[in-house]
Amino acid sequence: MSNTLTIVAGFTAKPGQEQRLRDELNAMIAPSLAEEGCICYQPFTDPNNADRMIIIEEWASSAALDHHFSLPHFKHVAQVLDEILAEPFTLRRLTDIPA
């Protein structure tokens, strides 16, 4: 059993901003994966609703995730998301179920 932290972040783009949302979230992959403590960082799109996307992330610790939130690439995307999302994004923090 691992002690990692899994994040599921959900996003809904404003009409006409779907491609920009995909581009911005995809631009986060490389710098996020380069961070110490980032195990997985993968965006997905809803095939039935082009305006909806999620990112599934896995982090080695809460401290690694907190550090991620302080970095320039995260601050940039957070600012862009304020402009292009139809509603605030959701963020779920998940941990393993003890055996």
mmCIF file of N, CA and C in Angstrom, residues 33-73:
data_model
loop_
_atom_site.group_PDB
_atom_site.id
_atom_site.type_symbol
_atom_site.label_atom_id
_atom_site.label_comp_id
_atom_site.label_asym_id
_atom_site.label_seq_id
_atom_site.Cartn_x
_atom_site.Cartn_y
_atom_site.Cartn_z
ATOM 1 N N LEU A 33 5.269 16.993 -14.248
ATOM 2 C CA LEU A 33 5.979 15.716 -14.119
ATOM 3 C C LEU A 33 7.450 15.906 -13.747
ATOM 4 N N ALA A 34 8.004 17.069 -14.083
ATOM 5 C CA ALA A 34 9.399 17.360 -13.743
ATOM 6 C C ALA A 34 9.574 17.712 -12.267
ATOM 7 N N GLU A 35 8.483 17.982 -11.578
ATOM 8 C CA GLU A 35 8.562 18.347 -10.169
ATOM 9 C C GLU A 35 8.875 17.125 -9.314
ATOM 10 N N GLU A 36 9.698 17.349 -8.302
ATOM 11 C CA GLU A 36 9.955 16.287 -7.333
ATOM 12 C C GLU A 36 8.644 15.971 -6.612
ATOM 13 N N GLY A 37 8.305 14.695 -6.568
ATOM 14 C CA GLY A 37 7.092 14.273 -5.880
ATOM 15 C C GLY A 37 5.890 14.067 -6.777
ATOM 16 N N CYS A 38 5.986 14.462 -8.046
ATOM 17 C CA CYS A 38 4.884 14.232 -8.984
ATOM 18 C C CYS A 38 5.068 12.857 -9.621
ATOM 19 N N ILE A 39 4.115 11.977 -9.389
ATOM 20 C CA ILE A 39 4.178 10.611 -9.898
ATOM 21 C C ILE A 39 3.376 10.481 -11.188
ATOM 22 N N CYS A 40 2.258 11.172 -11.266
ATOM 23 C CA CYS A 40 1.372 11.093 -12.433
ATOM 24 C C CYS A 40 0.660 12.425 -12.594
ATOM 25 N N TYR A 41 0.478 12.836 -13.845
ATOM 26 C CA TYR A 41 -0.246 14.071 -14.143
ATOM 27 C C TYR A 41 -0.846 13.904 -15.527
ATOM 28 N N GLN A 42 -2.123 13.548 -15.589
ATOM 29 C CA GLN A 42 -2.727 13.208 -16.874
ATOM 30 C C GLN A 42 -4.114 13.832 -17.046
ATOM 31 N N PRO A 43 -4.262 14.726 -18.035
ATOM 32 C CA PRO A 43 -5.585 15.265 -18.339
ATOM 33 C C PRO A 43 -6.399 14.276 -19.182
ATOM 34 N N PHE A 44 -7.708 14.341 -19.019
ATOM 35 C CA PHE A 44 -8.648 13.546 -19.804
ATOM 36 C C PHE A 44 -9.804 14.449 -20.205
ATOM 37 N N THR A 45 -10.405 14.165 -21.360
ATOM 38 C CA THR A 45 -11.577 14.900 -21.801
ATOM 39 C C THR A 45 -12.778 13.969 -21.837
ATOM 40 N N ASP A 46 -13.942 14.522 -21.612
ATOM 41 C CA ASP A 46 -15.184 13.765 -21.675
ATOM 42 C C ASP A 46 -15.581 13.649 -23.149
ATOM 43 N N PRO A 47 -15.649 12.433 -23.698
ATOM 44 C CA PRO A 47 -15.962 12.288 -25.120
ATOM 45 C C PRO A 47 -17.380 12.730 -25.479
ATOM 46 N N ASN A 48 -18.244 12.867 -24.488
ATOM 47 C CA ASN A 48 -19.624 13.276 -24.740
ATOM 48 C C ASN A 48 -19.884 14.745 -24.445
ATOM 49 N N ASN A 49 -18.932 15.401 -23.792
ATOM 50 C CA ASN A 49 -19.051 16.823 -23.436
ATOM 51 C C ASN A 49 -17.691 17.473 -23.619
ATOM 52 N N ALA A 50 -17.469 18.067 -24.777
ATOM 53 C CA ALA A 50 -16.157 18.636 -25.106
ATOM 54 C C ALA A 50 -15.723 19.740 -24.162
ATOM 55 N N ASP A 51 -16.677 20.314 -23.432
ATOM 56 C CA ASP A 51 -16.333 21.408 -22.517
ATOM 57 C C ASP A 51 -15.841 20.898 -21.167
ATOM 58 N N ARG A 52 -15.875 19.589 -20.927
ATOM 59 C CA ARG A 52 -15.506 19.033 -19.621
ATOM 60 C C ARG A 52 -14.204 18.243 -19.702
ATOM 61 N N MET A 53 -13.326 18.523 -18.748
ATOM 62 C CA MET A 53 -12.060 17.805 -18.643
ATOM 63 C C MET A 53 -11.784 17.519 -17.175
ATOM 64 N N ILE A 54 -10.945 16.518 -16.947
ATOM 65 C CA ILE A 54 -10.413 16.275 -15.608
ATOM 66 C C ILE A 54 -8.914 16.057 -15.728
ATOM 67 N N ILE A 55 -8.238 16.254 -14.622
ATOM 68 C CA ILE A 55 -6.835 15.859 -14.496
ATOM 69 C C ILE A 55 -6.777 14.886 -13.332
ATOM 70 N N ILE A 56 -6.097 13.779 -13.552
ATOM 71 C CA ILE A 56 -5.803 12.856 -12.466
ATOM 72 C C ILE A 56 -4.317 12.997 -12.170
ATOM 73 N N GLU A 57 -4.035 13.302 -10.928
ATOM 74 C CA GLU A 57 -2.661 13.529 -10.489
ATOM 75 C C GLU A 57 -2.351 12.582 -9.345
ATOM 76 N N GLU A 58 -1.091 12.197 -9.239
ATOM 77 C CA GLU A 58 -0.648 11.454 -8.057
ATOM 78 C C GLU A 58 0.623 12.102 -7.549
ATOM 79 N N TRP A 59 0.638 12.352 -6.255
ATOM 80 C CA TRP A 59 1.751 13.046 -5.610
ATOM 81 C C TRP A 59 2.302 12.192 -4.479
ATOM 82 N N ALA A 60 3.590 12.295 -4.258
ATOM 83 C CA ALA A 60 4.255 11.519 -3.204
ATOM 84 C C ALA A 60 3.815 11.962 -1.819
ATOM 85 N N SER A 61 3.384 13.234 -1.692
ATOM 86 C CA SER A 61 2.999 13.756 -0.378
ATOM 87 C C SER A 61 2.176 15.031 -0.548
ATOM 88 N N SER A 62 1.517 15.418 0.518
ATOM 89 C CA SER A 62 0.804 16.697 0.525
ATOM 90 C C SER A 62 1.775 17.858 0.360
ATOM 91 N N ALA A 63 2.970 17.711 0.906
ATOM 92 C CA ALA A 63 3.975 18.774 0.776
ATOM 93 C C ALA A 63 4.364 18.974 -0.687
ATOM 94 N N ALA A 64 4.490 17.883 -1.441
ATOM 95 C CA ALA A 64 4.819 17.992 -2.869
ATOM 96 C C ALA A 64 3.699 18.708 -3.617
ATOM 97 N N LEU A 65 2.456 18.390 -3.296
ATOM 98 C CA LEU A 65 1.323 19.058 -3.933
ATOM 99 C C LEU A 65 1.292 20.534 -3.557
ATOM 100 N N ASP A 66 1.503 20.845 -2.291
ATOM 101 C CA ASP A 66 1.526 22.248 -1.863
ATOM 102 C C ASP A 66 2.609 23.024 -2.600
ATOM 103 N N HIS A 67 3.758 22.398 -2.797
ATOM 104 C CA HIS A 67 4.842 23.047 -3.544
ATOM 105 C C HIS A 67 4.395 23.307 -4.988
ATOM 106 N N HIS A 68 3.734 22.330 -5.602
ATOM 107 C CA HIS A 68 3.204 22.475 -6.966
ATOM 108 C C HIS A 68 2.343 23.731 -7.079
ATOM 109 N N PHE A 69 1.481 23.950 -6.078
ATOM 110 C CA PHE A 69 0.589 25.102 -6.104
ATOM 111 C C PHE A 69 1.334 26.432 -6.032
ATOM 112 N N SER A 70 2.577 26.418 -5.595
ATOM 113 C CA SER A 70 3.340 27.654 -5.443
ATOM 114 C C SER A 70 4.193 28.002 -6.667
ATOM 115 N N LEU A 71 4.253 27.111 -7.646
ATOM 116 C CA LEU A 71 5.170 27.295 -8.775
ATOM 117 C C LEU A 71 4.577 28.153 -9.889
ATOM 118 N N PRO A 72 5.434 28.813 -10.678
ATOM 119 C CA PRO A 72 4.951 29.729 -11.724
ATOM 120 C C PRO A 72 4.010 29.081 -12.738
ATOM 121 N N HIS A 73 4.266 27.834 -13.161
ATOM 122 C CA HIS A 73 3.376 27.252 -14.170
ATOM 123 C C HIS A 73 1.984 27.008 -13.600
#
